[in-house]
Tab-separated table of C-alpha atoms in Angstrom:
chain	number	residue	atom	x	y	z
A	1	UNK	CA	0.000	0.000	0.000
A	2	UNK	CA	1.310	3.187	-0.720
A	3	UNK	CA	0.479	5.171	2.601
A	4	UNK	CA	-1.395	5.007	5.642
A	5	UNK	CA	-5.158	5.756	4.696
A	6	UNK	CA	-4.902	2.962	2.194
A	7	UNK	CA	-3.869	0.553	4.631
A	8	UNK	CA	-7.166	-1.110	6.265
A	9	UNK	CA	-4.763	-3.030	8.548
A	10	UNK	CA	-3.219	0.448	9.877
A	11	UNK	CA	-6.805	2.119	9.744
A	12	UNK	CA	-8.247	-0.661	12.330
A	13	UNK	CA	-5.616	0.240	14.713
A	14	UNK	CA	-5.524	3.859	14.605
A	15	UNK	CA	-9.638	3.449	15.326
A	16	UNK	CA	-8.673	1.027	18.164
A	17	UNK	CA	-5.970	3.778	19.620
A	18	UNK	CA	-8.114	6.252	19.376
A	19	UNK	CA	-10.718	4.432	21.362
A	20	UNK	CA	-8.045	3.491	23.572
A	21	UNK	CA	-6.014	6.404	24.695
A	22	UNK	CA	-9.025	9.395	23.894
A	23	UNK	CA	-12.012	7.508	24.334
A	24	UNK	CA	-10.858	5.713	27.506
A	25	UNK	CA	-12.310	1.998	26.191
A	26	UNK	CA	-11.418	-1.169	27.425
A	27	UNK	CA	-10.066	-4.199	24.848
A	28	UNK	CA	-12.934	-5.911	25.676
A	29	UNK	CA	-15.004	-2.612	24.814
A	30	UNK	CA	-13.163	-1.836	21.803
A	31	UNK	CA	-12.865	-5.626	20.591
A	32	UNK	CA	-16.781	-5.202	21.410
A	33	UNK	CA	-17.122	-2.019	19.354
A	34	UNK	CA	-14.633	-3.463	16.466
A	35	UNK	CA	-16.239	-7.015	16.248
A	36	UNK	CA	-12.694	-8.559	16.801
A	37	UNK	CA	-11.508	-10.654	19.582
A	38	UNK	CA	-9.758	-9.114	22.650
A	39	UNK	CA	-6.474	-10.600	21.750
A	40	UNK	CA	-7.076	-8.914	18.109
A	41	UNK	CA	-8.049	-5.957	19.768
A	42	UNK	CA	-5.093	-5.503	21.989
A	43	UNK	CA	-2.562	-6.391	18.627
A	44	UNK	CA	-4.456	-3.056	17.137
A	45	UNK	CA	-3.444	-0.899	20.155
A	46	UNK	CA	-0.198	-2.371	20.079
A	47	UNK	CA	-0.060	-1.621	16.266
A	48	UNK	CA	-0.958	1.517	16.449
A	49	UNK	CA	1.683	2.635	19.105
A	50	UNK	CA	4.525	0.780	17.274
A	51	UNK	CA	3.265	2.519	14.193
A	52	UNK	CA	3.955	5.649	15.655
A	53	UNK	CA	-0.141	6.366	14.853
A	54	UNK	CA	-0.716	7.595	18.861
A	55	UNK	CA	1.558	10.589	20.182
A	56	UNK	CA	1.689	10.848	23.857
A	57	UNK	CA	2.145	13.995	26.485
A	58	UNK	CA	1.934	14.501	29.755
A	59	UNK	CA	0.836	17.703	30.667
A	60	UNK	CA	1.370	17.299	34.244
A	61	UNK	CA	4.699	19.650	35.450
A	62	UNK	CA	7.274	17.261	37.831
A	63	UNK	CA	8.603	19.507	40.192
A	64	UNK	CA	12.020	18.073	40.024
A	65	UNK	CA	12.362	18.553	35.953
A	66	UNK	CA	11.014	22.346	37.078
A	67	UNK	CA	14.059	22.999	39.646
A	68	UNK	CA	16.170	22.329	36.884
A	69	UNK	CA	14.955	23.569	34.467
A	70	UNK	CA	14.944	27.377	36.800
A	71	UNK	CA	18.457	26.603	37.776
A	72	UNK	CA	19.689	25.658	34.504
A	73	UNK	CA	17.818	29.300	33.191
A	74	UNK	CA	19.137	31.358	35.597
A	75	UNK	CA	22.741	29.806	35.906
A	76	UNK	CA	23.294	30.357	31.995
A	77	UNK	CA	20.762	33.454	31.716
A	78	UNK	CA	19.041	31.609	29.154
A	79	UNK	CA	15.686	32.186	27.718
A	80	UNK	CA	13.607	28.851	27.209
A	81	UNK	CA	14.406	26.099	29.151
A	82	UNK	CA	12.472	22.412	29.466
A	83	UNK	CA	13.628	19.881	31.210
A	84	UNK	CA	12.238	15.861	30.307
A	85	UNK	CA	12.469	13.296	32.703
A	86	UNK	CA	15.161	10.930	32.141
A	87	UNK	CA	14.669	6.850	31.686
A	88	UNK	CA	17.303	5.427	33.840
A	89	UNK	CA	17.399	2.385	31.660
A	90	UNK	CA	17.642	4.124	28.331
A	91	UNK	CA	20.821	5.527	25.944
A	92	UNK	CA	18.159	7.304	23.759
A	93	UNK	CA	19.543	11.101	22.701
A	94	UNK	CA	16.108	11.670	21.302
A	95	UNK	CA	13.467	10.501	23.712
A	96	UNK	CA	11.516	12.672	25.560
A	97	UNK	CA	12.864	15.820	24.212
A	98	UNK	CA	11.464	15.477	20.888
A	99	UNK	CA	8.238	14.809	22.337
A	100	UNK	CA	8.931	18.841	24.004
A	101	UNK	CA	10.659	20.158	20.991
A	102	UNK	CA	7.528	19.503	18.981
A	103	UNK	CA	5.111	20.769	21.392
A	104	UNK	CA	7.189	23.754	21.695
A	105	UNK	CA	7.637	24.512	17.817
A	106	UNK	CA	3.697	23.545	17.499
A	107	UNK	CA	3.125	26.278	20.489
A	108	UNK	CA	5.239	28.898	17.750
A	109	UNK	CA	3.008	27.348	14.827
A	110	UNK	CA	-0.001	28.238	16.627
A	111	UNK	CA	0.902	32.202	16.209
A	112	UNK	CA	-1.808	33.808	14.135
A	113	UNK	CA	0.999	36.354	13.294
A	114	UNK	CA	3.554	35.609	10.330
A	115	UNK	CA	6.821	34.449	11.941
A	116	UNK	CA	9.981	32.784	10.424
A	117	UNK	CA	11.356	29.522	12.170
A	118	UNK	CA	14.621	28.815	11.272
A	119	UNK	CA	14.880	25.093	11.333
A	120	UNK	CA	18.757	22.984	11.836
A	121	UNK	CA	19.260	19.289	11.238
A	122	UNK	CA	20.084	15.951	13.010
A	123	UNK	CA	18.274	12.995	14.519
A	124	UNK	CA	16.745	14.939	17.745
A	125	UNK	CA	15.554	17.914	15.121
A	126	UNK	CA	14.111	15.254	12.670
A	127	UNK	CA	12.566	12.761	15.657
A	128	UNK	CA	10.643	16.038	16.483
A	129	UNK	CA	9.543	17.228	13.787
A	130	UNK	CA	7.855	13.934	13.462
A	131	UNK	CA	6.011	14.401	16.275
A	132	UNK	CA	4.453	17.370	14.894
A	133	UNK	CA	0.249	16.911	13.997
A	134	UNK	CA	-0.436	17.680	10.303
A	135	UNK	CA	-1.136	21.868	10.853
A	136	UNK	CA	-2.350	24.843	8.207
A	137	UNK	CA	0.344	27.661	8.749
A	138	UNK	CA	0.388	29.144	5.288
A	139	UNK	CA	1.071	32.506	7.475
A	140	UNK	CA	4.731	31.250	8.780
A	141	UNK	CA	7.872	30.625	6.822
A	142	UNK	CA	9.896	27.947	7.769
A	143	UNK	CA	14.037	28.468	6.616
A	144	UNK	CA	16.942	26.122	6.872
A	145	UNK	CA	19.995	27.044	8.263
A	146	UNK	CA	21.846	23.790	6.529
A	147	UNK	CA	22.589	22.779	3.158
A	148	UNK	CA	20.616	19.761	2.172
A	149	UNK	CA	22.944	17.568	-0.492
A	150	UNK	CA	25.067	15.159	0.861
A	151	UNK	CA	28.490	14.233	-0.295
A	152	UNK	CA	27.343	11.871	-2.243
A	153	UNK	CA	24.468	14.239	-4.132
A	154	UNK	CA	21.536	13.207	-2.647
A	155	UNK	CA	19.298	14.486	-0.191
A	156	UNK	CA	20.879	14.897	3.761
A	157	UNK	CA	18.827	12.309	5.283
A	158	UNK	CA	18.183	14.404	8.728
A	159	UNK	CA	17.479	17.723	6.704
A	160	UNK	CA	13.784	18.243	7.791
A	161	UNK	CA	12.752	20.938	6.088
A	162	UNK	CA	10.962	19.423	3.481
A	163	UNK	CA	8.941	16.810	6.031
A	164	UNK	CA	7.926	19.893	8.204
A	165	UNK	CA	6.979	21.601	4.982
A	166	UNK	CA	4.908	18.423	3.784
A	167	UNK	CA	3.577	18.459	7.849
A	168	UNK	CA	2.629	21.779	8.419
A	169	UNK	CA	1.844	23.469	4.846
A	170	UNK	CA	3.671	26.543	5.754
A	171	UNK	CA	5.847	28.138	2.925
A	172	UNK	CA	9.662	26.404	3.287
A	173	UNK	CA	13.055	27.901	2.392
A	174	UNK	CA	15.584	24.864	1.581
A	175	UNK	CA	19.339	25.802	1.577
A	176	UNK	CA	19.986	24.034	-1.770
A	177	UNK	CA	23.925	23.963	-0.978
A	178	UNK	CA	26.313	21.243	0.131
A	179	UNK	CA	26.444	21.024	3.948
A	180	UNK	CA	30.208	21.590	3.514
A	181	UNK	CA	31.720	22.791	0.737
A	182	UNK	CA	34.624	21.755	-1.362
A	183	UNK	CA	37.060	25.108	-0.612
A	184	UNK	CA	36.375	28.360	1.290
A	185	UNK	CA	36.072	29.780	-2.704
A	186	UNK	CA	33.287	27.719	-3.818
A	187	UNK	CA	31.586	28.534	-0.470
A	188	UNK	CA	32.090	31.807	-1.124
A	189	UNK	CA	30.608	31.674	-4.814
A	190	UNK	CA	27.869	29.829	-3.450
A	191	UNK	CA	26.386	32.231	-1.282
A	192	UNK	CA	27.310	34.772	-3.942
A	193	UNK	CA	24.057	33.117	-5.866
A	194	UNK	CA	21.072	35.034	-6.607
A	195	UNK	CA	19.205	31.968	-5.226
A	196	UNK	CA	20.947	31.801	-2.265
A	197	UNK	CA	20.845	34.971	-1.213
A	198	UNK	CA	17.454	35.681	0.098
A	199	UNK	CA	17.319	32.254	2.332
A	200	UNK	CA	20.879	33.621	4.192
A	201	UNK	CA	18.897	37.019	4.574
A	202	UNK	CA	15.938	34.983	5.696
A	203	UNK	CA	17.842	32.910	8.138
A	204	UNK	CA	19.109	35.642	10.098
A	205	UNK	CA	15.724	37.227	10.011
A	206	UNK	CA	14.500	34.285	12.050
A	207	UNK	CA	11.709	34.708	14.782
A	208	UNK	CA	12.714	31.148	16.808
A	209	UNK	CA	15.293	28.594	15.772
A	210	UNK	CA	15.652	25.125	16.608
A	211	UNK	CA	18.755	23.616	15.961
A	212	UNK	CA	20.252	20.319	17.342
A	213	UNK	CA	24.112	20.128	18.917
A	214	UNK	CA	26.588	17.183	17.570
A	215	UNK	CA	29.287	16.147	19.504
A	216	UNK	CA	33.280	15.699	18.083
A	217	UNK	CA	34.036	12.331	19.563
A	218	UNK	CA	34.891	8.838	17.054
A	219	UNK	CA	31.134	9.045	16.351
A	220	UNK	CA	30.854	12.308	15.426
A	221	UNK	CA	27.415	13.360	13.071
A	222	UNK	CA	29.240	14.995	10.897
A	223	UNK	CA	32.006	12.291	10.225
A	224	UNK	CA	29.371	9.124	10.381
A	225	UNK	CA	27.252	10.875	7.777
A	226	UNK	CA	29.606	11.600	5.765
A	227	UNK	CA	30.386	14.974	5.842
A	228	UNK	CA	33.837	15.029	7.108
A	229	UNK	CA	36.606	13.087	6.566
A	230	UNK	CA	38.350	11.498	9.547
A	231	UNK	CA	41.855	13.147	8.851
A	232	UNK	CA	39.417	16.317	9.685
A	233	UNK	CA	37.679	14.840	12.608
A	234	UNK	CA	40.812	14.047	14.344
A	235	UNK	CA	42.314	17.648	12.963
A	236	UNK	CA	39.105	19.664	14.688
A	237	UNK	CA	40.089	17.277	17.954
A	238	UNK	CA	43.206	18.252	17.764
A	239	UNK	CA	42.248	21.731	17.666
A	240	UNK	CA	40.080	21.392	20.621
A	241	UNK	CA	36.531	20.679	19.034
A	242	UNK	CA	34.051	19.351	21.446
A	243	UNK	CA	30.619	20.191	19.523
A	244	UNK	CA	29.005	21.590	16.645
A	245	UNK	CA	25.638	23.261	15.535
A	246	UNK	CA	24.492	23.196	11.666
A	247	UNK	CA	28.210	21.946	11.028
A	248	UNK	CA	29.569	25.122	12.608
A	249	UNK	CA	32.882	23.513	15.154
A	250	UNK	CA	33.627	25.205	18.062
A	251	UNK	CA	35.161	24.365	21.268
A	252	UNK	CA	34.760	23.989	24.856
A	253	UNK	CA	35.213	27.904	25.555
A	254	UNK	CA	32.358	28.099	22.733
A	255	UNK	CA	34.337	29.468	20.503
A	256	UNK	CA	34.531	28.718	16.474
A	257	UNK	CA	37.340	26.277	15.604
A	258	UNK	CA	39.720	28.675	12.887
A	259	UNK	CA	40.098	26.778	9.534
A	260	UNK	CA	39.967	23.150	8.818
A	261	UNK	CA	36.188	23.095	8.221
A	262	UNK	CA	35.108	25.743	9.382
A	263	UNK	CA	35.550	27.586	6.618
A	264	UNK	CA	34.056	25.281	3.979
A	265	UNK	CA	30.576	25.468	6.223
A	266	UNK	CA	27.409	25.859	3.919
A	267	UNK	CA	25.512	26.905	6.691
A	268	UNK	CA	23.701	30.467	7.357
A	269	UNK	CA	25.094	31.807	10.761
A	270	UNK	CA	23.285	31.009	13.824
A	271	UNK	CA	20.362	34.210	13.980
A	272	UNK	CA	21.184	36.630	16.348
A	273	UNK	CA	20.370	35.461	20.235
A	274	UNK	CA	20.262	39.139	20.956
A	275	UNK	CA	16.896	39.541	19.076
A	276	UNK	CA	15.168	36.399	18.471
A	277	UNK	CA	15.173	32.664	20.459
A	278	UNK	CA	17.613	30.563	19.460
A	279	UNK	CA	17.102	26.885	20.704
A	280	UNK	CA	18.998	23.688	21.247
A	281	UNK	CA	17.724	20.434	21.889
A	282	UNK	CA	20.547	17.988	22.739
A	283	UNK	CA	20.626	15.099	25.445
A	284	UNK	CA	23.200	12.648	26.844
A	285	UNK	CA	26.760	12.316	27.897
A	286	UNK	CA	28.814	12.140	24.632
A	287	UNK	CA	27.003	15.634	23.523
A	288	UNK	CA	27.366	17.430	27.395
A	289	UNK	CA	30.342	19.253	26.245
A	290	UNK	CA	29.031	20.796	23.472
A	291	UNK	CA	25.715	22.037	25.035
A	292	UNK	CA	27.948	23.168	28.121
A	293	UNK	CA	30.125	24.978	25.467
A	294	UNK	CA	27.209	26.531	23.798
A	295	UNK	CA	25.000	27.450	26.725
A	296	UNK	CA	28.022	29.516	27.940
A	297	UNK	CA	29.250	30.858	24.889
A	298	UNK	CA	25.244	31.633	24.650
A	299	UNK	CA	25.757	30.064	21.422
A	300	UNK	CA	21.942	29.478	22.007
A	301	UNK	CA	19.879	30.988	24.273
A	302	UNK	CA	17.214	28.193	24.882
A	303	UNK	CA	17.759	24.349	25.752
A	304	UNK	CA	15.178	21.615	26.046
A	305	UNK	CA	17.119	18.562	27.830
A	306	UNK	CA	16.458	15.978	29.998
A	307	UNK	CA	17.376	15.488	33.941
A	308	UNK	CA	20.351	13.788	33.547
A	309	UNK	CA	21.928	16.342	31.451
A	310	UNK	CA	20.224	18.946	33.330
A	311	UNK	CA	22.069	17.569	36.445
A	312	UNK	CA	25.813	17.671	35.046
A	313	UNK	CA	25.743	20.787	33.317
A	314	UNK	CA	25.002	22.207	36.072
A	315	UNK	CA	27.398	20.429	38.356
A	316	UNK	CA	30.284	21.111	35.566
C-alpha cells in the first residue's frame, strides 16, 4: 500500500488507539465495538503505538524537571528552558525531548501572526519534527539554516525541512547547498548566488530557531554521515573541538574552531540570540560538552534537555 489511509490493517488500529487512549475503552469494549476478539483488539493498540499512529504527552509539570529547568535558566541566563524526565534504563539522545521540541515549535506554529522559524538538522531535530500533527500555517515561513545535499548528491537524510513543509503546509526555504563545501572559494561563490541569497537574509531574520548540537568524539554526526573526513575529525580534535551546531565547530570555551572546516561550512550563521530565540535540543553524555560549550558561549539561548543532562551541566 502506498500510505497510511490505504492501509485497512493500519486504519483498524488507529480506530482502536483512538478508542483506547481518547475515548478511555477497554479491549474488551473496543474488541466489542470493532467485532474482533480481545487478543485482536489488543494487537491493534499495540499496532498503532509501534506505528507511531498515537503521540503521547503529559501535561502534568514534575517539580524536580522544574528545579532544573529554573536553575539551569538562571545559571546560563538563558531564555527557554524544558527539562524531560530521564529513563534510567535508556541511551536514547532523542526521547523525551522530541516529544517537548515539537510541542514547543507547534506552540510557535499556533501564532496567528507571520513568523519565520529557522529550522537545523540531526536525529533529535528530525525525531521532532515527526512528532508534529499535520497543521495549516500558510502565514509562517519555515528556513533552513543547513545545506541539504550530501556528499554523495543526494538528499541529507536528517534535513527536515521538506517533512515539516509536507507536515505543516507553511511556505519552506531549503538551503539548496552542500552542507560543507569543497574550498572556502566555492563557499564563497555559493552564497554569492542570486538563489541563495534571500534564504541567508531569511535565516538571520528568524523569529525562533531550533537547531540540534553534535558532539566531536569517534562518532561524530558529521564524520558518520559523511560529511567530514576522519583526517578532519581528528584535525578539529586536535584543535580542541568538542561540539558543533548546523556543522559550525567550536570548542569547549564556545568558541569557532579557525580553519579546517570551518571555513568550507554551507551553513547560514546562527540568527542573532540578541533579538530572536535561538534553541537547542541535545541530550546525553557524549554531547554534554558541546551544550555546556554553547550554553556559555550563549551560542543558544534556549535548551530543552532531559534530567540527567540537566544535572551535570550544572554540576560542571
Amino acid at each position: 500500500m502506498s500510505s497510511r489511509s490505504e492501509n485497512p490493517r493500519l486504519d483498524d488500529a488507529a480506530r482502536a488507539g483512538w478508542l483506547y487512549y481518547v475515548a478511555g475503552n477497554t479491549q474488551d469494549q473496543i474488541a466489542t465495538k470493532l467485532g474482533v476478539s480481545r487478543q485482536t483488539a489488543q494487537r491493534l493498540v499495540s499496532l498503532a503505538m509501534s506505528e507511531g499512529l498515537i503521540k503521547v504527552r503529559v501535561d502534568h509539570p514534575i517539580a524536580n524537571c522544574l528545579d532544573l529547568a529554573a536553575r539551569l535558566r538562571s545559571r546560563f541566563a538563558l531564555d527557554l528552558v524544558e527539562v524531560t524526565p530521564s529513563d534510567p534504563d535508556s541511551s536514547s539522545t532523542t526521547i523525551g525531548i522530541a516529544q517537548a521540541a515539537a510541542a514547543e515549535i507547534e506552540k510557535w506554529l499556533r501564532s496567528p501572526e507571520p513568523i519565520v522559524m529557522a529550522i537545523g538538522t540531526g536525529r533529535t531535530l528530525k525525531a521532532a519534527i515527526e512528532q508534529l500533527p499535520p497543521m495549516e500555517c500558510p502565514q509562517h515561513k519555515v528556513v533552513s539554516l543547513t545545506g541539504n545535499i550530501s556528499p554523495d548528491g543526494s538528499a541529507a537524510f536528517y534535513n527536515v525541512i521538506f517533512t515539516m513543509a509536507d507536515t505543516i503546509k507553511a511556505r519552506s526555504f531549503p538551503m539548496p547547498l552542500p552542507a560543507i563545501a569543497s574550498s572556502s572559494d566555492e563557499r564563497r561563490m555559493l552564497h554569492g548566488q542570486p538563489l541563495i541569497q534571500p534564504t541567508l537574509a531569511l535565516a538571520a531574520q528568524a523569529d525562533v530557531t531550533f537547531v540540534g548540537v553534535g558532539d566531536m568524539g569517534p562518532q561524530a554526526p558529521l564524520y558518520e554521515d559523511g560529511f567530514i573526513t576522519e583526517t578532519e575529525l581528528k584535525a578539529l580534535q586536535k584543535a580542541g573541538a568538542v561540539g558543533e551546531i548546523v556543522g559550525w565547530a567550536f570548542d569547549r570555551d564556545g568558541k569557532l574552531i579557525d580553519g579546517i572546516t570551518n571555513d568550507r561550512v554551507a551553513s547560514a550563521p546562527l540568527p542573532s540570540r540578541e533579538r530572536s530565540l535561538v534553541v537547542a535540543l541535545a541530550m546525553g553524555e557524549r554531547k554534554l560538552p558541546g551544550i555546556l560549550a554553547a550554553v556559555t558561549r550563549r551560542l543558544v539561548n534556549g535548551l530543552i534537555t532531559d534530567e540527567r543532562t540537566a544535572a551535570a551541566l550544572l554540576a560542571a
